[in-house]
Amino acid sequence: MKHFGRAWLLLSALLLCALLLVSCGDKEEAPHEHLFGSWQVTVPSTHESAGSESRTCMVCHEVETRVIPQLSHSYRTEWDFSPTEHWHSCDCGSVTEKAAHDFDECGVCRTCHASRDTLVYTKFGTTVTLGSYPQTQVTDTSLAEALTALAGTLPTKENNAAWTRMTLDGDATNALWYRDIEKDGTAYRGIYFTAYRSMSVHAPGSAESSEQDDNGFSTGVVYWFRFEPVEWQILTRRNGQALLLANLVLDTLPFQYAYEKSADDSGSWIVSGGEGVPAETPANRYTYSTIRAYLLNEFMGTVFSETERGALLPASTVSSLSYPTEDGDALFLPSTVEISSYLTRKEYTARSSSEYARCLGVYQLREPAVPGNASYWLRTPSPSDTASAKIIAAGGTETTSFVGNTTVGLVPALWIVMDAD
């Protein structure tokens, strides 16, 4: 009986397995209507190749795929141009109908209507390339060594040699120099410093109080940067004129070098000294700022050739939206209203910094999502604090900063003649 019971249990188990197998087989073979989920792009299409997308049945998990057609070029009707040619462009960078300018007797191109007298820049979509400035670091060791050899004797506090001392903190005894040289048709700028630049005007510099070492630059080393074309974003256009804003944080320096507490016990900060500066002038007044003087003199002279400066429009010829520029200024800081009017989202407002600006100690974000973004000055003063001016923070939001802060960057703006408008 005991053996009979075991046999019966074994037979029952075998019959159950057989029934389950038949049931599973019926389930696999039974027809059903696919219940697909939504299409998901697996390979995006581009202007160069087709893409693909797929969807999956939620019942049997069968995958269905289909081709996404290759994107068609959408060429702008407006002409883009350089000093020698014109063309129509697509957002992907493709161009069509590219040809040399055909100037009439008045020097105006018969096709794109650009004037030869002001064709000193390149326009491609919403970007203008005009001027040049040191931006990208030379990482080729052999080239860097050759440039250092060409530069000759390194400077000291007692002897600048052939280098130029940067008065970035308003102190002529600081320990940071630059030198511009040319090799094989390319211009380079060397940066050399023997002491770290402080984060604030007149404060002692050290590795702990400087962004230079955090950005990967050390004392006693010559760093070289290529002069490269400066790219500008077209913010707005009207009446044959265009307002441009630099695409990068190009440099860094304080809003004001010379400032002090007012003697009237009001707690306000004023500009200290300076020829032609009215008494009790707030330290954040753009008209008398160090950064304005730098823009109109050293910076403009470095970025633009004499011919290129002829394309810049004095600010007095263009109506201002907010806190005014000075009459005749062809280069200026943007204002809060100009930024908010034309760059309505903070990701458009934010600017990455050049490697040159990082070497000089600009503060930059180091988060993986937005590496390299840096803060930059606006010409608008803080309404409640005479020691502060408005800035766009590295994350793209508007805030304020102390006028003596040396880690805030420089993003200049300008108006130009836009012939093809």
Short mmCIF file of C-alpha atoms in Angstrom, two decimals, residues 120-347:
data_model
loop_
_atom_site.label_atom_id
_atom_site.label_comp_id
_atom_site.label_asym_id
_atom_site.label_seq_id
_atom_site.Cartn_x
_atom_site.Cartn_y
_atom_site.Cartn_z
CA VAL A 120 34.46 93.67 -41.18
CA TYR A 121 32.63 90.82 -39.46
CA THR A 122 31.03 87.47 -40.26
CA LYS A 123 27.32 86.83 -39.59
CA PHE A 124 26.09 83.24 -39.39
CA GLY A 125 22.48 82.91 -38.21
CA THR A 126 22.25 84.67 -34.85
CA THR A 127 26.02 84.78 -34.29
CA VAL A 128 28.49 87.47 -35.31
CA THR A 129 32.26 86.92 -35.34
CA LEU A 130 34.13 90.19 -34.79
CA GLY A 131 37.52 90.94 -33.23
CA SER A 132 39.90 88.55 -31.46
CA TYR A 133 41.01 87.93 -27.88
CA PRO A 134 43.08 85.30 -26.01
CA GLN A 135 40.72 82.45 -25.11
CA THR A 136 41.94 78.84 -25.40
CA GLN A 137 44.98 77.56 -23.51
CA VAL A 138 47.89 76.06 -25.43
CA THR A 139 48.20 72.47 -24.20
CA ASP A 140 50.89 71.34 -26.66
CA THR A 141 53.98 71.20 -24.44
CA SER A 142 56.43 71.71 -27.30
CA LEU A 143 54.58 74.78 -28.57
CA ALA A 144 54.26 76.25 -25.06
CA GLU A 145 58.00 75.80 -24.48
CA ALA A 146 58.80 77.41 -27.83
CA LEU A 147 56.60 80.41 -27.00
CA THR A 148 58.22 80.81 -23.59
CA ALA A 149 61.65 80.73 -25.23
CA LEU A 150 60.53 83.43 -27.70
CA ALA A 151 59.24 85.57 -24.82
CA GLY A 152 62.72 85.67 -23.29
CA THR A 153 63.55 86.74 -19.75
CA LEU A 154 60.71 86.32 -17.26
CA PRO A 155 59.62 89.38 -15.29
CA THR A 156 60.16 90.10 -11.62
CA LYS A 157 58.77 92.77 -9.30
CA GLU A 158 61.97 94.72 -9.82
CA ASN A 159 62.16 94.26 -13.61
CA ASN A 160 59.21 93.73 -15.97
CA ALA A 161 61.63 92.79 -18.80
CA ALA A 162 59.61 92.78 -22.04
CA TRP A 163 56.40 91.85 -20.22
CA THR A 164 53.51 94.15 -19.18
CA ARG A 165 52.37 94.19 -15.58
CA MET A 166 48.62 93.81 -15.08
CA THR A 167 47.23 96.18 -12.47
CA LEU A 168 44.27 93.90 -11.83
CA ASP A 169 43.93 94.92 -8.20
CA GLY A 170 44.80 98.58 -8.65
CA ASP A 171 48.27 97.97 -7.23
CA ALA A 172 51.20 98.60 -9.59
CA THR A 173 53.40 96.32 -7.50
CA ASN A 174 51.33 93.19 -8.08
CA ALA A 175 52.94 90.04 -9.41
CA LEU A 176 51.03 89.22 -12.60
CA TRP A 177 52.26 89.96 -16.12
CA TYR A 178 51.31 89.28 -19.75
CA ARG A 179 53.10 89.33 -23.07
CA ASP A 180 51.70 89.10 -26.62
CA ILE A 181 53.81 87.44 -29.30
CA GLU A 182 53.25 85.91 -32.73
CA LYS A 183 54.50 82.57 -34.03
CA ASP A 184 53.83 81.12 -37.48
CA GLY A 185 51.09 83.66 -38.18
CA THR A 186 49.16 83.03 -34.93
CA ALA A 187 49.01 85.48 -32.02
CA TYR A 188 49.39 84.26 -28.43
CA ARG A 189 49.26 85.85 -24.98
CA GLY A 190 51.43 84.58 -22.16
CA ILE A 191 50.34 84.91 -18.51
CA TYR A 192 52.87 84.66 -15.69
CA PHE A 193 52.31 85.30 -11.98
CA THR A 194 54.46 84.77 -8.91
CA ALA A 195 51.70 85.42 -6.35
CA TYR A 196 48.04 84.45 -6.37
CA ARG A 197 45.47 87.08 -7.14
CA SER A 198 43.11 87.79 -4.25
CA MET A 199 39.35 87.46 -4.59
CA SER A 200 38.91 91.07 -3.47
CA VAL A 201 40.67 94.34 -4.24
CA HIS A 202 43.53 95.18 -1.85
CA ALA A 203 43.20 91.92 0.13
CA PRO A 204 46.36 89.81 0.34
CA GLY A 205 46.51 87.04 -2.22
CA SER A 206 47.09 83.40 -1.36
CA ALA A 207 46.12 79.98 -2.65
CA GLU A 208 43.34 79.90 -0.04
CA SER A 209 41.87 83.26 -1.16
CA SER A 210 42.18 82.89 -4.94
CA GLU A 211 40.24 81.12 -7.68
CA GLN A 212 43.36 80.72 -9.85
CA ASP A 213 44.62 77.57 -8.15
CA ASP A 214 41.08 76.15 -7.98
CA ASN A 215 40.90 76.62 -11.75
CA GLY A 216 44.12 74.64 -12.20
CA PHE A 217 46.72 77.43 -12.53
CA SER A 218 49.82 77.83 -10.35
CA THR A 219 52.45 80.45 -9.57
CA GLY A 220 55.79 80.41 -11.37
CA VAL A 221 54.45 78.86 -14.59
CA VAL A 222 54.01 80.57 -17.98
CA TYR A 223 50.60 79.84 -19.51
CA TRP A 224 49.87 80.59 -23.17
CA PHE A 225 46.51 81.37 -24.79
CA ARG A 226 45.60 81.67 -28.47
CA PHE A 227 44.05 84.84 -29.82
CA GLU A 228 40.82 83.60 -31.38
CA PRO A 229 37.82 85.27 -33.08
CA VAL A 230 35.29 86.61 -30.59
CA GLU A 231 31.75 85.31 -31.08
CA TRP A 232 28.79 87.54 -30.25
CA GLN A 233 25.11 86.69 -29.90
CA ILE A 234 22.63 88.95 -31.69
CA LEU A 235 20.19 90.07 -28.98
CA THR A 236 17.99 92.31 -31.09
CA ARG A 237 17.94 94.14 -34.43
CA ARG A 238 16.27 97.30 -35.61
CA ASN A 239 16.75 99.92 -38.31
CA GLY A 240 19.89 98.34 -39.71
CA GLN A 241 21.50 98.05 -36.27
CA ALA A 242 22.16 95.02 -34.05
CA LEU A 243 22.81 94.72 -30.32
CA LEU A 244 25.44 92.05 -29.61
CA LEU A 245 26.54 90.28 -26.41
CA ALA A 246 29.72 88.22 -26.17
CA ASN A 247 29.10 84.47 -26.04
CA LEU A 248 31.82 83.88 -23.43
CA VAL A 249 33.06 85.41 -20.19
CA LEU A 250 36.24 86.78 -21.78
CA ASP A 251 38.08 88.38 -18.86
CA THR A 252 37.71 89.19 -15.18
CA LEU A 253 38.33 92.30 -13.08
CA PRO A 254 36.60 94.28 -10.32
CA PHE A 255 33.84 96.78 -11.11
CA GLN A 256 35.75 99.45 -9.15
CA TYR A 257 39.34 99.66 -7.86
CA ALA A 258 39.18 102.92 -5.91
CA TYR A 259 36.45 103.05 -3.28
CA GLU A 260 36.07 104.08 0.35
CA LYS A 261 33.47 104.72 3.03
CA SER A 262 31.79 108.11 2.82
CA ALA A 263 32.94 110.63 5.43
CA ASP A 264 29.35 111.72 6.19
CA ASP A 265 28.63 108.66 8.37
CA SER A 266 25.86 107.59 6.01
CA GLY A 267 27.40 104.17 5.58
CA SER A 268 27.57 104.57 1.81
CA TRP A 269 30.57 103.70 -0.35
CA ILE A 270 31.98 106.24 -2.78
CA VAL A 271 34.62 106.45 -5.49
CA SER A 272 37.87 107.60 -3.91
CA GLY A 273 39.81 110.15 -5.94
CA GLY A 274 40.06 110.12 -9.69
CA GLU A 275 40.24 113.04 -12.08
CA GLY A 276 36.82 114.51 -12.87
CA VAL A 277 34.95 112.34 -10.36
CA PRO A 278 32.32 114.40 -8.47
CA ALA A 279 32.49 114.27 -4.70
CA GLU A 280 30.43 111.55 -3.01
CA THR A 281 29.99 109.58 -6.25
CA PRO A 282 28.60 106.13 -5.37
CA ALA A 283 31.15 103.37 -5.84
CA ASN A 284 28.76 101.43 -8.08
CA ARG A 285 28.27 104.25 -10.61
CA TYR A 286 29.17 102.78 -14.01
CA THR A 287 30.21 106.14 -15.44
CA TYR A 288 33.21 106.33 -13.09
CA SER A 289 33.93 102.62 -12.82
CA THR A 290 37.26 100.94 -13.43
CA ILE A 291 35.58 98.38 -15.67
CA ARG A 292 34.21 101.04 -18.04
CA ALA A 293 37.64 102.64 -18.42
CA TYR A 294 39.15 99.21 -19.09
CA LEU A 295 36.55 98.35 -21.72
CA LEU A 296 36.98 101.58 -23.65
CA ASN A 297 40.77 101.58 -23.59
CA GLU A 298 42.85 98.44 -23.07
CA PHE A 299 40.16 95.91 -23.90
CA MET A 300 38.87 97.65 -27.04
CA GLY A 301 42.41 98.26 -28.28
CA THR A 302 43.22 94.56 -27.89
CA VAL A 303 40.03 93.09 -29.38
CA PHE A 304 39.38 95.30 -32.41
CA SER A 305 41.50 96.60 -35.23
CA GLU A 306 41.04 100.21 -36.31
CA THR A 307 38.95 99.01 -39.27
CA GLU A 308 36.74 96.86 -37.02
CA ARG A 309 36.16 99.75 -34.62
CA GLY A 310 34.60 101.61 -37.55
CA ALA A 311 31.66 99.16 -37.51
CA LEU A 312 30.81 99.89 -33.85
CA LEU A 313 28.04 102.38 -33.16
CA PRO A 314 28.39 104.97 -30.37
CA ALA A 315 25.78 104.32 -27.71
CA SER A 316 24.42 107.85 -28.11
CA THR A 317 23.00 106.86 -31.53
CA VAL A 318 20.97 104.00 -30.04
CA SER A 319 18.10 104.40 -27.59
CA SER A 320 18.86 102.79 -24.25
CA LEU A 321 16.39 100.52 -22.49
CA SER A 322 17.52 101.10 -18.95
CA TYR A 323 20.35 102.46 -16.84
CA PRO A 324 22.09 104.43 -19.60
CA THR A 325 25.42 103.96 -21.23
CA GLU A 326 27.53 107.06 -21.68
CA ASP A 327 27.31 109.08 -24.88
CA GLY A 328 29.89 107.84 -27.34
CA ASP A 329 30.57 104.48 -25.64
CA ALA A 330 30.98 101.89 -28.39
CA LEU A 331 31.57 99.07 -25.90
CA PHE A 332 29.74 98.66 -22.60
CA LEU A 333 28.41 96.25 -20.01
CA PRO A 334 24.84 95.01 -20.57
CA SER A 335 22.11 96.21 -18.22
CA THR A 336 19.51 94.24 -16.26
CA VAL A 337 16.72 95.28 -18.63
CA GLU A 338 18.67 94.38 -21.76
CA ILE A 339 19.41 90.93 -20.34
CA SER A 340 15.85 90.25 -19.17
CA SER A 341 14.31 91.60 -22.39
CA TYR A 342 16.30 89.44 -24.79
CA LEU A 343 17.50 86.48 -22.69
CA THR A 344 14.30 85.40 -21.00
CA ARG A 345 15.52 82.05 -19.63
CA LYS A 346 18.45 81.63 -17.26
CA GLU A 347 20.06 78.93 -19.41
#
